[in-house]
Amino acid sequence: PNWKRRMLWNRSYSESRTTSTPALLLELLSHANFEDMKYGQDPAFRWSVARSCYKAILKYLSMRYGTSYVVQPLPVKDFSVSFDSILDKECKVTLRWRERVDSLEPTASPTRFYVHTRTDGGGWDEGRLVDGEKNQQGYYSLTTDIRRGSIHSFKVVAANDGGLSCPSEILTAGVPEGESKGKVAIINGFTR
């Protein structure tokens, strides 16, 4: 508000005019505006901006070379793990998730999912392919065995011909060896 005159220029930016590499000039936020800086620190806003830049470059390359494109899918949502059965040595858990729809990009729908598993804090496996149908409530699911006395962690990655999404949050399930003293459910309420 103290600025009496702000210099606005239309320049011939050589980084976008003379390069053989696709370029995107983006003026997004003002460091002198508090509301802009709140957005600048928001991870969800940063994610939206980065995805917009990715889609802009992808569509430019598609137009330039006359090819079709497919946008990589968004990460899955509503991911949960629940126990189906708890036996002496083996237990079964069911993983459920929903696809996240990109309302601005119809090509971004996932065609398959990869469920990655690790045991007791080890490395992640290469992923188990899930390309089944969703149920009436819109959930995809996978039932798998876990061992007593181990901690099993899971994450889901959506995929299509455009690539892989970012992984889901990591969920964990475990049953102690010996007699159980009860059940504990941990609910992530961050997005509520």
mmCIF file of N, CA and C in Angstrom, residues 123-184:
data_model
loop_
_atom_site.group_PDB
_atom_site.id
_atom_site.type_symbol
_atom_site.label_atom_id
_atom_site.label_comp_id
_atom_site.label_asym_id
_atom_site.label_seq_id
_atom_site.Cartn_x
_atom_site.Cartn_y
_atom_site.Cartn_z
ATOM 1 N N GLY A 123 13.461 -52.891 4.198
ATOM 2 C CA GLY A 123 13.240 -52.196 2.938
ATOM 3 C C GLY A 123 11.889 -52.551 2.333
ATOM 4 N N TRP A 124 11.411 -51.696 1.460
ATOM 5 C CA TRP A 124 10.142 -51.921 0.774
ATOM 6 C C TRP A 124 10.331 -52.937 -0.338
ATOM 7 N N ASP A 125 9.314 -53.785 -0.545
ATOM 8 C CA ASP A 125 9.354 -54.716 -1.668
ATOM 9 C C ASP A 125 9.006 -53.976 -2.966
ATOM 10 N N GLU A 126 9.009 -54.687 -4.090
ATOM 11 C CA GLU A 126 8.751 -54.054 -5.385
ATOM 12 C C GLU A 126 7.279 -53.763 -5.620
ATOM 13 N N GLY A 127 6.428 -54.257 -4.770
ATOM 14 C CA GLY A 127 5.008 -53.967 -4.890
ATOM 15 C C GLY A 127 4.226 -55.103 -5.506
ATOM 16 N N ARG A 128 3.033 -55.262 -5.020
ATOM 17 C CA ARG A 128 2.111 -56.289 -5.510
ATOM 18 C C ARG A 128 1.062 -55.600 -6.368
ATOM 19 N N LEU A 129 0.900 -56.069 -7.595
ATOM 20 C CA LEU A 129 -0.027 -55.455 -8.534
ATOM 21 C C LEU A 129 -1.467 -55.747 -8.133
ATOM 22 N N VAL A 130 -2.277 -54.691 -8.085
ATOM 23 C CA VAL A 130 -3.715 -54.815 -7.836
ATOM 24 C C VAL A 130 -4.424 -54.080 -8.964
ATOM 25 N N ASP A 131 -5.122 -54.815 -9.794
ATOM 26 C CA ASP A 131 -5.866 -54.162 -10.867
ATOM 27 C C ASP A 131 -7.318 -54.617 -10.861
ATOM 28 N N GLY A 132 -7.794 -54.976 -9.686
ATOM 29 C CA GLY A 132 -9.164 -55.454 -9.550
ATOM 30 C C GLY A 132 -10.188 -54.341 -9.622
ATOM 31 N N GLU A 133 -11.414 -54.736 -9.486
ATOM 32 C CA GLU A 133 -12.534 -53.800 -9.531
ATOM 33 C C GLU A 133 -12.771 -53.198 -8.152
ATOM 34 N N LYS A 134 -13.322 -51.997 -8.134
ATOM 35 C CA LYS A 134 -13.698 -51.399 -6.860
ATOM 36 C C LYS A 134 -15.076 -51.913 -6.452
ATOM 37 N N ASN A 135 -15.341 -51.899 -5.146
ATOM 38 C CA ASN A 135 -16.633 -52.375 -4.658
ATOM 39 C C ASN A 135 -17.695 -51.283 -4.811
ATOM 40 N N GLN A 136 -18.888 -51.554 -4.333
ATOM 41 C CA GLN A 136 -19.996 -50.619 -4.508
ATOM 42 C C GLN A 136 -19.767 -49.294 -3.793
ATOM 43 N N GLN A 137 -18.979 -49.303 -2.732
ATOM 44 C CA GLN A 137 -18.675 -48.066 -2.011
ATOM 45 C C GLN A 137 -17.507 -47.297 -2.638
ATOM 46 N N GLY A 138 -16.926 -47.840 -3.709
ATOM 47 C CA GLY A 138 -15.840 -47.155 -4.396
ATOM 48 C C GLY A 138 -14.455 -47.490 -3.877
ATOM 49 N N TYR A 139 -14.323 -48.550 -3.059
ATOM 50 C CA TYR A 139 -13.033 -48.938 -2.496
ATOM 51 C C TYR A 139 -12.398 -50.063 -3.298
ATOM 52 N N TYR A 140 -11.092 -49.976 -3.460
ATOM 53 C CA TYR A 140 -10.286 -51.105 -3.913
ATOM 54 C C TYR A 140 -9.774 -51.780 -2.656
ATOM 55 N N SER A 141 -9.442 -53.077 -2.737
ATOM 56 C CA SER A 141 -8.976 -53.749 -1.526
ATOM 57 C C SER A 141 -8.007 -54.872 -1.853
ATOM 58 N N LEU A 142 -7.252 -55.247 -0.849
ATOM 59 C CA LEU A 142 -6.326 -56.369 -0.921
ATOM 60 C C LEU A 142 -6.260 -56.993 0.465
ATOM 61 N N THR A 143 -6.451 -58.308 0.534
ATOM 62 C CA THR A 143 -6.309 -59.035 1.794
ATOM 63 C C THR A 143 -4.991 -59.784 1.751
ATOM 64 N N THR A 144 -4.213 -59.674 2.824
ATOM 65 C CA THR A 144 -2.888 -60.285 2.864
ATOM 66 C C THR A 144 -2.601 -60.833 4.258
ATOM 67 N N ASP A 145 -1.665 -61.764 4.346
ATOM 68 C CA ASP A 145 -1.269 -62.373 5.619
ATOM 69 C C ASP A 145 -0.159 -61.559 6.262
ATOM 70 N N ILE A 146 -0.175 -61.515 7.594
ATOM 71 C CA ILE A 146 0.946 -60.956 8.357
ATOM 72 C C ILE A 146 1.323 -61.960 9.444
ATOM 73 N N ARG A 147 2.567 -61.899 9.917
ATOM 74 C CA ARG A 147 3.056 -62.810 10.957
ATOM 75 C C ARG A 147 2.956 -62.156 12.326
ATOM 76 N N ARG A 148 2.612 -62.965 13.307
ATOM 77 C CA ARG A 148 2.654 -62.495 14.698
ATOM 78 C C ARG A 148 4.088 -62.122 15.069
ATOM 79 N N GLY A 149 4.225 -61.126 15.900
ATOM 80 C CA GLY A 149 5.547 -60.731 16.381
ATOM 81 C C GLY A 149 6.309 -59.822 15.432
ATOM 82 N N SER A 150 5.704 -59.469 14.324
ATOM 83 C CA SER A 150 6.357 -58.571 13.355
ATOM 84 C C SER A 150 5.468 -57.365 13.106
ATOM 85 N N ILE A 151 6.104 -56.277 12.720
ATOM 86 C CA ILE A 151 5.368 -55.071 12.360
ATOM 87 C C ILE A 151 5.391 -54.965 10.838
ATOM 88 N N HIS A 152 4.214 -54.917 10.232
ATOM 89 C CA HIS A 152 4.069 -54.876 8.778
ATOM 90 C C HIS A 152 3.554 -53.495 8.378
ATOM 91 N N SER A 153 4.252 -52.859 7.446
ATOM 92 C CA SER A 153 3.858 -51.536 6.962
ATOM 93 C C SER A 153 3.460 -51.640 5.491
ATOM 94 N N PHE A 154 2.521 -50.774 5.088
ATOM 95 C CA PHE A 154 1.976 -50.813 3.733
ATOM 96 C C PHE A 154 1.856 -49.391 3.179
ATOM 97 N N LYS A 155 2.049 -49.279 1.870
ATOM 98 C CA LYS A 155 1.759 -48.034 1.148
ATOM 99 C C LYS A 155 1.251 -48.417 -0.235
ATOM 100 N N VAL A 156 0.421 -47.557 -0.814
ATOM 101 C CA VAL A 156 -0.191 -47.831 -2.115
ATOM 102 C C VAL A 156 0.228 -46.746 -3.095
ATOM 103 N N VAL A 157 0.561 -47.167 -4.318
ATOM 104 C CA VAL A 157 0.923 -46.248 -5.392
ATOM 105 C C VAL A 157 -0.035 -46.500 -6.553
ATOM 106 N N ALA A 158 -0.701 -45.455 -7.021
ATOM 107 C CA ALA A 158 -1.573 -45.555 -8.195
ATOM 108 C C ALA A 158 -0.713 -45.447 -9.454
ATOM 109 N N ALA A 159 -1.169 -46.083 -10.542
ATOM 110 C CA ALA A 159 -0.395 -46.069 -11.783
ATOM 111 C C ALA A 159 -1.323 -46.029 -12.990
ATOM 112 N N ASN A 160 -0.812 -45.460 -14.071
ATOM 113 C CA ASN A 160 -1.461 -45.513 -15.379
ATOM 114 C C ASN A 160 -0.360 -45.364 -16.422
ATOM 115 N N ASP A 161 -0.723 -45.183 -17.681
ATOM 116 C CA ASP A 161 0.291 -45.076 -18.734
ATOM 117 C C ASP A 161 1.119 -43.802 -18.623
ATOM 118 N N GLY A 162 0.694 -42.850 -17.793
ATOM 119 C CA GLY A 162 1.446 -41.623 -17.577
ATOM 120 C C GLY A 162 2.508 -41.739 -16.501
ATOM 121 N N GLY A 163 2.446 -42.808 -15.702
ATOM 122 C CA GLY A 163 3.446 -42.996 -14.662
ATOM 123 C C GLY A 163 2.829 -43.391 -13.334
ATOM 124 N N LEU A 164 3.597 -43.172 -12.293
ATOM 125 C CA LEU A 164 3.209 -43.540 -10.932
ATOM 126 C C LEU A 164 2.857 -42.300 -10.135
ATOM 127 N N SER A 165 1.888 -42.443 -9.245
ATOM 128 C CA SER A 165 1.560 -41.343 -8.338
ATOM 129 C C SER A 165 2.579 -41.305 -7.208
ATOM 130 N N CYS A 166 2.518 -40.281 -6.408
ATOM 131 C CA CYS A 166 3.254 -40.284 -5.154
ATOM 132 C C CYS A 166 2.635 -41.358 -4.268
ATOM 133 N N PRO A 167 3.403 -41.950 -3.361
ATOM 134 C CA PRO A 167 2.840 -43.005 -2.519
ATOM 135 C C PRO A 167 1.840 -42.449 -1.508
ATOM 136 N N SER A 168 0.957 -43.326 -1.057
ATOM 137 C CA SER A 168 0.017 -42.978 0.005
ATOM 138 C C SER A 168 0.779 -42.814 1.314
ATOM 139 N N GLU A 169 0.057 -42.446 2.341
ATOM 140 C CA GLU A 169 0.664 -42.478 3.670
ATOM 141 C C GLU A 169 0.983 -43.928 4.017
ATOM 142 N N ILE A 170 1.861 -44.136 4.970
ATOM 143 C CA ILE A 170 2.261 -45.480 5.383
ATOM 144 C C ILE A 170 1.385 -45.901 6.548
ATOM 145 N N LEU A 171 0.745 -47.075 6.418
ATOM 146 C CA LEU A 171 -0.059 -47.646 7.502
ATOM 147 C C LEU A 171 0.604 -48.923 7.987
ATOM 148 N N THR A 172 0.440 -49.210 9.258
ATOM 149 C CA THR A 172 1.131 -50.322 9.896
ATOM 150 C C THR A 172 0.157 -51.172 10.685
ATOM 151 N N ALA A 173 0.412 -52.488 10.693
ATOM 152 C CA ALA A 173 -0.376 -53.428 11.494
ATOM 153 C C ALA A 173 0.577 -54.431 12.129
ATOM 154 N N GLY A 174 0.240 -54.862 13.321
ATOM 155 C CA GLY A 174 1.065 -55.860 13.992
ATOM 156 C C GLY A 174 0.286 -56.542 15.094
ATOM 157 N N VAL A 175 0.643 -57.801 15.355
ATOM 158 C CA VAL A 175 0.048 -58.577 16.443
ATOM 159 C C VAL A 175 1.209 -59.135 17.257
ATOM 160 N N PRO A 176 1.257 -58.857 18.564
ATOM 161 C CA PRO A 176 2.377 -59.358 19.368
ATOM 162 C C PRO A 176 2.312 -60.879 19.529
ATOM 163 N N GLU A 177 3.476 -61.458 19.777
ATOM 164 C CA GLU A 177 3.496 -62.885 20.092
ATOM 165 C C GLU A 177 2.918 -63.085 21.486
ATOM 166 N N GLY A 178 2.373 -64.257 21.750
ATOM 167 C CA GLY A 178 1.804 -64.534 23.057
ATOM 168 C C GLY A 178 0.390 -63.997 23.168
ATOM 169 N N GLU A 179 -0.040 -63.871 24.402
ATOM 170 C CA GLU A 179 -1.417 -63.449 24.658
ATOM 171 C C GLU A 179 -1.592 -61.949 24.434
ATOM 172 N N SER A 180 -2.645 -61.600 23.727
ATOM 173 C CA SER A 180 -2.933 -60.199 23.441
ATOM 174 C C SER A 180 -3.679 -59.578 24.609
ATOM 175 N N LYS A 181 -3.380 -58.327 24.908
ATOM 176 C CA LYS A 181 -4.060 -57.626 25.998
ATOM 177 C C LYS A 181 -5.165 -56.721 25.476
ATOM 178 N N GLY A 182 -5.447 -56.780 24.185
ATOM 179 C CA GLY A 182 -6.502 -55.952 23.612
ATOM 180 C C GLY A 182 -6.099 -55.412 22.256
ATOM 181 N N LYS A 183 -6.980 -54.611 21.683
ATOM 182 C CA LYS A 183 -6.741 -54.028 20.364
ATOM 183 C C LYS A 183 -6.613 -52.527 20.487
ATOM 184 N N VAL A 184 -5.789 -51.969 19.631
ATOM 185 C CA VAL A 184 -5.624 -50.527 19.559
ATOM 186 C C VAL A 184 -5.809 -50.118 18.107
#
